[in-house]
Amino acid sequence: MNSLSENVDLAGGRLTIDLGALADNWRLLNQLSGASECSAVVKADAYGIGIEQAVPTLWKAGCRTFFVALPGEGVRVRKAAPDAIIYVLAGYLPRTFEIYRDHALRPVINDEINAWIEASGENNFPYAIQLETGMNRLGMPISDFEALRKSGLIASHQPDLVISHLACADTPDHPLNEQQRAEFQKIVDRYACKYTSLANSAGIFLGPDYHNDLVRPGIALYGGAAADEHLQNNPMRPVICVEARILQVKSVLPGASVGYGGVETIRPSDRPDGRERILATLSAGYSDGYLRSAGSSDKQPGACAAWRGVRVPLIGRVSMDLVTVDMTDHPDIDQLMGDKWQDEWIELIGPTVPLDEVACSAGTIGYELLTSLGTRYHRTYINDL
Ligand SMILES: *Cc1c(COP(=O)(O)O)cnc(C)c1O
């Protein structure tokens, strides 16, 4: 965080992160996954909300196992939760053994088993293996795993966890879910793997067959939609609220256009007192991770924002630092007139305009929007345990 974003009076945008909602989301997922252990995936700075704040909260809620993408993230988790179990999904990177050892990080091995066992020596440092069951992204091919078992290399150095990852869990009817589950189960049964994990957030909602010994939710912890059906009806609590300061309120006549490219033209207003429309220009833009593709044009509406719980449409393109919304039809519009708009903030993402709705308007998913939130926001963490 830079010093500019520490004083809210200097900030154009503010980001409020509800740690109580994060804890509640973990508790709900923990409950839904029954007897399985519920871990937390906190890669990419806990999906953008901040490892240093998210991890202690999750620990207090009862979470004991954390997954990160990279060893550097694991070092940060170790500081935030000294007694946690920490897995590194990237596996074991060359020349980094001391980092894993000194911070007790456990690699999730895909292909580097020889290097890891050699580096560990007699110490039997804990690690996991990820099996390839159909996603074809990261994971050890089953044939390699079988050869490894036969070779005896890991006979005295068994993995502490065996995982695989579902490619299509957000689409419950996709045949790959059951295929991957069956393939994974066959192998872990055959080799009597003692601690196994398959489900991400969406996998938890596929039901107990997918829960194994441990589940690995990410997005649902942060309030994002895990499954397609959550786009309409999300059981998770929203964790982030993004607001942008109003910088100017102006009246614009029909026929004029708004913003770069002049891609959106002002339509006549229904207001009794004039044909003009009333626009508010806000202090946030694509450099804050409010994606340019969320903008609006004559051809296609963009995202919505909200003020006092009432939605208002974006108008025109999203600029680097600015975005414009059409306030004309807001019931409290009179309370923005004169200089009354000063010190007013407009919700861009939050309780009225959900993360996944904005993501959808921008042609992407909640994950990308969350992990893109820029560094200029004034951040406030509320409701810590
Ligand atoms: C990111 C990730 C998760 C978490 O996925 P969500 O969809 O965010 O719940 C779980 N497992 C692995 C291997 C991952 O890479």
Coordinates of C-alpha atoms and ligand atoms in Angstrom, one line a residue:
M1 CA 0.0 0.0 0.0
N2 CA 1.4 3.4 -0.8
S3 CA 1.1 6.4 1.6
L4 CA -1.4 8.2 -0.7
S5 CA -4.0 5.6 -0.1
E6 CA -3.7 5.9 3.7
N7 CA -5.6 9.2 4.0
V8 CA -9.2 8.7 2.7
D9 CA -9.4 12.5 1.9
L10 CA -6.7 11.9 -0.7
A11 CA -8.3 8.8 -2.2
G12 CA -10.5 8.6 -5.2
G13 CA -11.7 5.1 -4.4
R14 CA -12.3 3.3 -1.2
L15 CA -12.3 -0.5 -0.7
T16 CA -14.0 -1.9 2.4
I17 CA -13.2 -5.5 3.2
D18 CA -15.6 -7.3 5.6
L19 CA -13.5 -9.8 7.5
G20 CA -16.6 -10.9 9.4
A21 CA -18.2 -11.9 6.1
L22 CA -15.0 -13.8 5.2
A23 CA -15.1 -15.7 8.4
D24 CA -18.8 -16.5 8.0
N25 CA -18.2 -17.7 4.5
W26 CA -15.5 -20.1 5.7
R27 CA -17.8 -21.3 8.5
L28 CA -20.6 -22.0 5.9
L29 CA -18.2 -23.9 3.6
N30 CA -16.8 -25.8 6.6
Q31 CA -20.3 -26.8 7.5
L32 CA -21.3 -27.8 4.0
S33 CA -18.2 -30.0 3.7
G34 CA -19.2 -32.1 6.7
A35 CA -16.5 -34.1 8.3
S36 CA -13.8 -33.0 5.7
E37 CA -11.3 -30.4 6.7
C38 CA -12.0 -27.0 5.2
S39 CA -8.8 -25.3 4.1
A40 CA -8.5 -21.8 2.5
V41 CA -6.9 -20.9 -0.8
V42 CA -5.2 -17.6 -0.3
K43 CA -3.1 -17.3 -3.4
A44 CA -2.7 -14.0 -5.2
D45 CA -2.8 -12.0 -2.0
A46 CA -6.0 -13.8 -0.8
Y47 CA -7.7 -13.1 -4.2
G48 CA -6.7 -9.4 -3.8
I49 CA -8.1 -8.7 -0.3
G50 CA -4.8 -9.0 1.6
I51 CA -3.0 -12.1 3.0
E52 CA -2.0 -10.3 6.2
Q53 CA -5.6 -9.6 7.1
A54 CA -7.4 -12.6 5.6
V55 CA -5.2 -15.3 7.1
P56 CA -5.4 -14.3 10.8
T57 CA -9.2 -14.0 10.4
L58 CA -9.5 -17.4 8.8
W59 CA -7.2 -18.9 11.5
K60 CA -9.4 -17.4 14.2
A61 CA -12.5 -18.8 12.5
G62 CA -10.9 -22.3 12.7
C63 CA -9.0 -22.8 9.4
R64 CA -5.7 -24.6 9.8
T65 CA -4.5 -25.4 6.3
F66 CA -3.8 -22.8 3.6
F67 CA -2.9 -23.0 -0.1
V68 CA -0.9 -20.4 -2.0
A69 CA 0.4 -20.4 -5.6
L70 CA 4.0 -19.4 -4.9
P71 CA 6.6 -19.9 -2.1
G72 CA 6.8 -16.1 -1.5
E73 CA 3.1 -16.0 -0.7
G74 CA 3.7 -18.9 1.6
V75 CA 6.3 -16.9 3.5
R76 CA 3.7 -14.2 4.1
V77 CA 1.1 -16.8 5.2
R78 CA 3.7 -18.2 7.7
K79 CA 4.2 -14.8 9.3
A80 CA 0.4 -14.3 9.6
A81 CA -0.3 -17.8 10.9
P82 CA 2.8 -19.3 12.6
D83 CA 1.2 -22.7 13.3
A84 CA -0.6 -23.2 10.0
I85 CA -0.1 -26.0 7.4
I86 CA 0.9 -24.3 4.2
Y87 CA 0.9 -25.9 0.7
V88 CA 2.4 -24.3 -2.4
L89 CA 0.5 -25.2 -5.5
A90 CA 3.3 -24.3 -7.9
G91 CA 5.2 -27.2 -6.5
Y92 CA 8.9 -27.1 -5.7
L93 CA 10.9 -24.5 -7.6
P94 CA 14.6 -25.0 -8.3
R95 CA 17.1 -23.4 -5.8
T96 CA 14.4 -22.6 -3.2
F97 CA 14.8 -25.5 -0.8
E98 CA 15.9 -23.3 2.1
I99 CA 12.7 -21.2 1.7
Y100 CA 10.5 -24.2 2.0
R101 CA 12.5 -25.6 4.9
D102 CA 12.8 -22.4 6.9
H103 CA 9.2 -21.5 6.6
A104 CA 7.8 -25.1 6.7
L105 CA 6.2 -24.8 3.3
R106 CA 4.9 -28.0 1.7
P107 CA 5.2 -28.2 -2.1
V108 CA 2.3 -29.7 -4.1
I109 CA 4.5 -31.8 -6.4
N110 CA 3.6 -32.3 -10.0
D111 CA 6.8 -33.4 -11.6
E112 CA 9.6 -32.4 -9.3
I113 CA 9.5 -35.4 -7.0
N114 CA 13.1 -36.5 -7.5
A115 CA 14.4 -33.0 -6.8
W116 CA 12.3 -32.6 -3.7
I117 CA 13.2 -36.0 -2.2
E118 CA 16.8 -35.4 -2.9
A119 CA 16.7 -32.0 -1.3
S120 CA 14.8 -33.2 1.7
G121 CA 17.4 -36.0 2.3
E122 CA 16.7 -37.9 5.5
N123 CA 14.4 -35.3 6.8
N124 CA 11.1 -36.5 5.3
F125 CA 9.7 -32.9 5.0
P126 CA 6.0 -33.1 4.3
Y127 CA 4.7 -32.5 0.8
A128 CA 1.6 -33.2 -1.4
I129 CA 1.2 -34.8 -4.8
Q130 CA -1.2 -33.4 -7.4
L131 CA -2.6 -36.0 -9.8
E132 CA -3.6 -35.3 -13.4
T133 CA -7.2 -36.6 -13.8
G134 CA -8.4 -34.7 -16.8
M135 CA -7.8 -30.9 -16.5
N136 CA -4.4 -31.2 -18.2
R137 CA -3.1 -28.1 -16.5
L138 CA -0.8 -29.0 -13.6
G139 CA -0.5 -32.5 -12.1
M140 CA 1.4 -35.8 -12.3
P141 CA 0.2 -38.2 -14.9
I142 CA -1.3 -41.3 -13.4
S143 CA 1.2 -43.5 -15.2
D144 CA 4.1 -41.5 -13.6
F145 CA 2.5 -41.8 -10.2
E146 CA 2.1 -45.6 -10.6
A147 CA 5.7 -45.9 -11.8
L148 CA 6.8 -43.8 -8.8
R149 CA 4.9 -46.2 -6.4
K150 CA 6.5 -49.2 -8.1
S151 CA 10.0 -47.6 -8.0
G152 CA 9.9 -47.5 -4.2
L153 CA 11.3 -44.0 -4.3
I154 CA 8.5 -42.7 -2.1
A155 CA 8.1 -45.8 0.0
S156 CA 9.7 -44.2 3.0
H157 CA 8.6 -40.7 2.1
Q158 CA 4.9 -40.8 1.5
P159 CA 3.0 -37.7 0.5
D160 CA 0.9 -36.1 3.3
L161 CA -1.8 -35.2 0.9
V162 CA -2.8 -36.3 -2.6
I163 CA -4.9 -33.8 -4.6
S164 CA -6.4 -33.3 -8.0
H165 CA -8.3 -30.3 -9.4
L166 CA -11.7 -30.2 -11.2
A167 CA -11.9 -28.4 -14.5
C168 CA -15.6 -27.9 -14.7
A169 CA -17.0 -28.0 -11.2
D170 CA -18.9 -24.7 -11.8
T171 CA -21.1 -26.6 -14.2
P172 CA -22.6 -29.4 -12.1
D173 CA -23.9 -31.3 -15.1
H174 CA -20.6 -31.5 -16.9
P175 CA -19.6 -35.1 -17.5
L176 CA -15.9 -34.3 -16.7
N177 CA -16.8 -33.9 -13.0
E178 CA -17.8 -37.5 -12.5
Q179 CA -15.0 -38.7 -14.8
Q180 CA -12.4 -36.9 -12.8
R181 CA -13.9 -38.0 -9.5
A182 CA -14.0 -41.6 -10.5
E183 CA -10.4 -41.5 -11.9
F184 CA -9.1 -39.9 -8.7
Q185 CA -11.0 -42.3 -6.4
K186 CA -9.7 -45.3 -8.3
I187 CA -6.1 -44.3 -7.8
V188 CA -6.3 -43.1 -4.2
D189 CA -8.1 -46.4 -3.4
R190 CA -5.6 -48.5 -5.2
Y191 CA -2.7 -46.9 -3.4
A192 CA -4.5 -46.4 -0.1
C193 CA -3.6 -42.7 -0.1
K194 CA -4.3 -41.5 3.4
Y195 CA -5.3 -37.9 3.0
T196 CA -7.0 -36.7 -0.2
S197 CA -8.5 -33.6 -1.7
L198 CA -10.5 -32.8 -4.9
A199 CA -12.9 -30.0 -4.4
N200 CA -12.4 -26.2 -5.0
S201 CA -15.3 -23.9 -4.0
A202 CA -17.6 -25.2 -6.7
G203 CA -16.6 -28.8 -5.9
I204 CA -18.0 -28.4 -2.4
F205 CA -21.4 -27.7 -3.9
L206 CA -21.2 -30.9 -6.0
G207 CA -21.9 -32.8 -2.8
P208 CA -20.3 -35.3 -0.4
D209 CA -18.9 -37.5 -3.1
Y210 CA -16.5 -34.7 -3.9
H211 CA -15.5 -33.8 -0.3
N212 CA -12.8 -36.4 0.4
D213 CA -10.6 -35.6 3.4
L214 CA -10.1 -31.9 2.7
V215 CA -11.7 -29.2 0.6
R216 CA -9.9 -26.2 -1.0
P217 CA -12.3 -23.3 -1.4
G218 CA -11.0 -20.0 -2.8
I219 CA -13.5 -17.7 -4.6
A220 CA -16.5 -18.6 -2.4
L221 CA -14.6 -17.4 0.7
Y222 CA -14.4 -14.0 -0.9
G223 CA -18.1 -13.8 -1.7
G224 CA -17.7 -14.7 -5.4
A225 CA -20.0 -17.1 -7.3
A226 CA -18.6 -20.6 -7.2
A227 CA -21.2 -22.2 -9.4
D228 CA -23.2 -21.0 -12.4
E229 CA -26.4 -21.1 -10.2
H230 CA -24.8 -18.7 -7.7
L231 CA -24.8 -15.9 -10.3
Q232 CA -28.5 -15.5 -9.6
N233 CA -28.6 -16.7 -6.0
N234 CA -25.3 -16.6 -4.1
P235 CA -25.3 -18.2 -0.6
M236 CA -22.0 -16.5 0.3
R237 CA -21.8 -13.1 1.9
P238 CA -20.2 -10.2 -0.1
V239 CA -16.7 -9.4 1.3
I240 CA -15.7 -6.4 -0.7
C241 CA -17.3 -3.1 -1.3
V242 CA -15.7 -0.7 -3.8
E243 CA -16.8 2.9 -3.9
A244 CA -15.6 5.9 -6.0
R245 CA -15.8 9.5 -5.0
I246 CA -17.9 11.9 -7.1
L247 CA -15.6 14.5 -8.7
Q248 CA -18.3 16.4 -10.7
V249 CA -22.0 16.5 -11.4
K250 CA -23.0 18.0 -14.7
S251 CA -26.1 18.4 -16.9
V252 CA -25.7 17.3 -20.5
L253 CA -28.1 17.9 -23.4
P254 CA -29.5 15.1 -25.5
G255 CA -27.5 14.4 -28.6
A256 CA -24.1 15.1 -27.0
S257 CA -21.8 12.1 -26.3
V258 CA -19.9 11.1 -23.2
G259 CA -16.3 10.1 -22.8
Y260 CA -13.5 8.8 -25.1
G261 CA -14.6 7.8 -28.6
G262 CA -18.0 9.4 -28.1
V263 CA -19.5 6.0 -28.1
E264 CA -22.6 6.8 -26.1
T265 CA -25.0 9.5 -26.9
I266 CA -27.2 11.3 -24.4
R267 CA -30.9 10.4 -24.7
P268 CA -33.7 12.9 -23.7
S269 CA -34.6 12.9 -20.1
D270 CA -38.1 12.3 -18.7
R271 CA -37.6 14.7 -15.9
P272 CA -40.2 17.4 -15.7
D273 CA -37.7 20.2 -15.3
G274 CA -35.7 19.7 -18.5
R275 CA -34.5 17.6 -21.4
E276 CA -31.0 17.3 -20.0
R277 CA -29.6 14.4 -18.2
I278 CA -27.5 14.6 -15.0
L279 CA -24.2 12.8 -15.0
A280 CA -21.8 12.2 -12.2
T281 CA -18.1 11.6 -13.0
L282 CA -16.3 9.4 -10.5
S283 CA -12.7 9.0 -9.4
A284 CA -12.0 5.4 -10.4
G285 CA -11.1 3.7 -13.6
Y286 CA -9.4 0.8 -15.3
S287 CA -6.1 1.6 -13.4
D288 CA -8.0 0.7 -10.3
G289 CA -9.0 -2.6 -11.8
Y290 CA -12.5 -1.4 -12.8
L291 CA -12.2 -3.0 -16.2
R292 CA -12.5 -0.9 -19.4
S293 CA -14.7 -3.6 -20.8
A294 CA -17.4 -2.7 -18.2
G295 CA -18.1 0.5 -20.1
S296 CA -21.3 1.4 -21.9
S297 CA -22.0 2.5 -25.5
D298 CA -25.0 3.1 -27.8
K299 CA -24.6 -0.5 -28.9
Q300 CA -24.3 -2.2 -25.6
P301 CA -25.1 -1.2 -22.0
G302 CA -22.3 -1.5 -19.5
A303 CA -22.2 -2.2 -15.8
C304 CA -24.3 -0.6 -13.2
A305 CA -23.2 1.4 -10.1
A306 CA -25.3 2.4 -7.1
W307 CA -26.0 5.2 -4.8
R308 CA -28.0 4.8 -1.6
G309 CA -28.9 1.3 -2.7
V310 CA -30.4 2.4 -6.0
R311 CA -28.8 1.3 -9.2
V312 CA -27.6 3.8 -11.9
P313 CA -26.1 2.9 -15.3
L314 CA -22.6 3.6 -16.5
I315 CA -22.5 5.9 -19.5
G316 CA -19.6 5.9 -22.0
R317 CA -16.2 4.3 -21.7
V318 CA -14.3 3.6 -18.6
S319 CA -11.1 5.8 -18.6
M320 CA -7.9 5.2 -16.7
D321 CA -8.9 7.2 -13.6
L322 CA -12.6 8.1 -14.3
V323 CA -15.9 6.7 -15.0
T324 CA -19.2 8.4 -15.6
V325 CA -22.7 7.3 -14.4
D326 CA -26.1 8.6 -15.4
M327 CA -27.8 9.8 -12.2
T328 CA -30.9 11.3 -13.9
D329 CA -33.4 8.7 -12.8
H330 CA -32.2 8.4 -9.2
P331 CA -35.0 9.2 -6.7
D332 CA -32.6 11.3 -4.6
I333 CA -31.1 13.2 -7.5
D334 CA -32.0 16.6 -6.0
Q335 CA -29.7 15.8 -3.1
L336 CA -26.7 15.9 -5.5
M337 CA -27.5 19.3 -6.9
G338 CA -25.7 22.5 -6.1
D339 CA -22.5 21.4 -4.3
K340 CA -24.3 18.7 -2.3
W341 CA -22.5 16.0 -4.2
Q342 CA -19.2 16.8 -2.5
D343 CA -18.1 14.0 -0.2
E344 CA -20.6 11.6 -1.8
W345 CA -19.4 8.1 -2.9
I346 CA -20.9 5.8 -5.5
E347 CA -20.8 2.0 -5.1
L348 CA -19.1 0.3 -8.0
I349 CA -19.1 -3.2 -6.4
G350 CA -20.9 -4.2 -3.2
P351 CA -24.2 -5.1 -1.7
T352 CA -26.3 -3.5 -4.4
V353 CA -24.1 -4.3 -7.4
P354 CA -22.6 -7.8 -6.8
L355 CA -19.1 -8.6 -7.8
D356 CA -20.2 -11.2 -10.3
E357 CA -22.7 -8.9 -12.0
V358 CA -20.0 -6.3 -12.7
A359 CA -17.7 -9.1 -13.8
C360 CA -20.4 -10.4 -16.2
S361 CA -20.9 -6.8 -17.6
A362 CA -17.1 -6.7 -18.2
G363 CA -17.2 -10.1 -19.9
T364 CA -15.1 -11.8 -17.2
I365 CA -15.5 -13.6 -13.9
G366 CA -15.4 -12.4 -10.3
Y367 CA -12.0 -14.0 -9.8
E368 CA -10.4 -11.6 -12.4
L369 CA -12.1 -8.5 -11.0
L370 CA -11.1 -9.3 -7.4
T371 CA -7.5 -10.0 -8.2
S372 CA -7.3 -6.9 -10.4
L373 CA -8.3 -4.3 -7.8
G374 CA -5.6 -1.7 -7.9
T375 CA -3.3 -0.3 -5.2
R376 CA -4.8 3.2 -5.1
Y377 CA -7.8 2.4 -2.9
H378 CA -8.1 3.6 0.6
R379 CA -8.6 0.2 2.3
T380 CA -10.6 -0.4 5.4
Y381 CA -10.9 -3.8 7.1
I382 CA -14.1 -4.1 9.2
N383 CA -15.6 -6.7 11.6
D384 CA -12.4 -8.6 12.3
L385 CA -13.0 -11.4 14.8
Ligands
LIG1 C1 -7.2 -21.8 -7.1 C2 -7.4 -23.2 -6.8 C3 -8.4 -23.6 -5.9 C4 -9.5 -22.7 -5.4 O1 -10.4 -22.6 -6.5 P1 -11.8 -21.7 -6.3 O2 -12.5 -22.0 -7.6 O3 -11.3 -20.3 -6.2 O4 -12.5 -22.2 -5.1 C5 -8.3 -24.9 -5.4 N1 -7.4 -25.8 -5.9 C6 -6.4 -25.4 -6.8 C7 -5.5 -26.4 -7.2 C8 -6.4 -24.1 -7.2 O5 -5.5 -23.8 -8.1

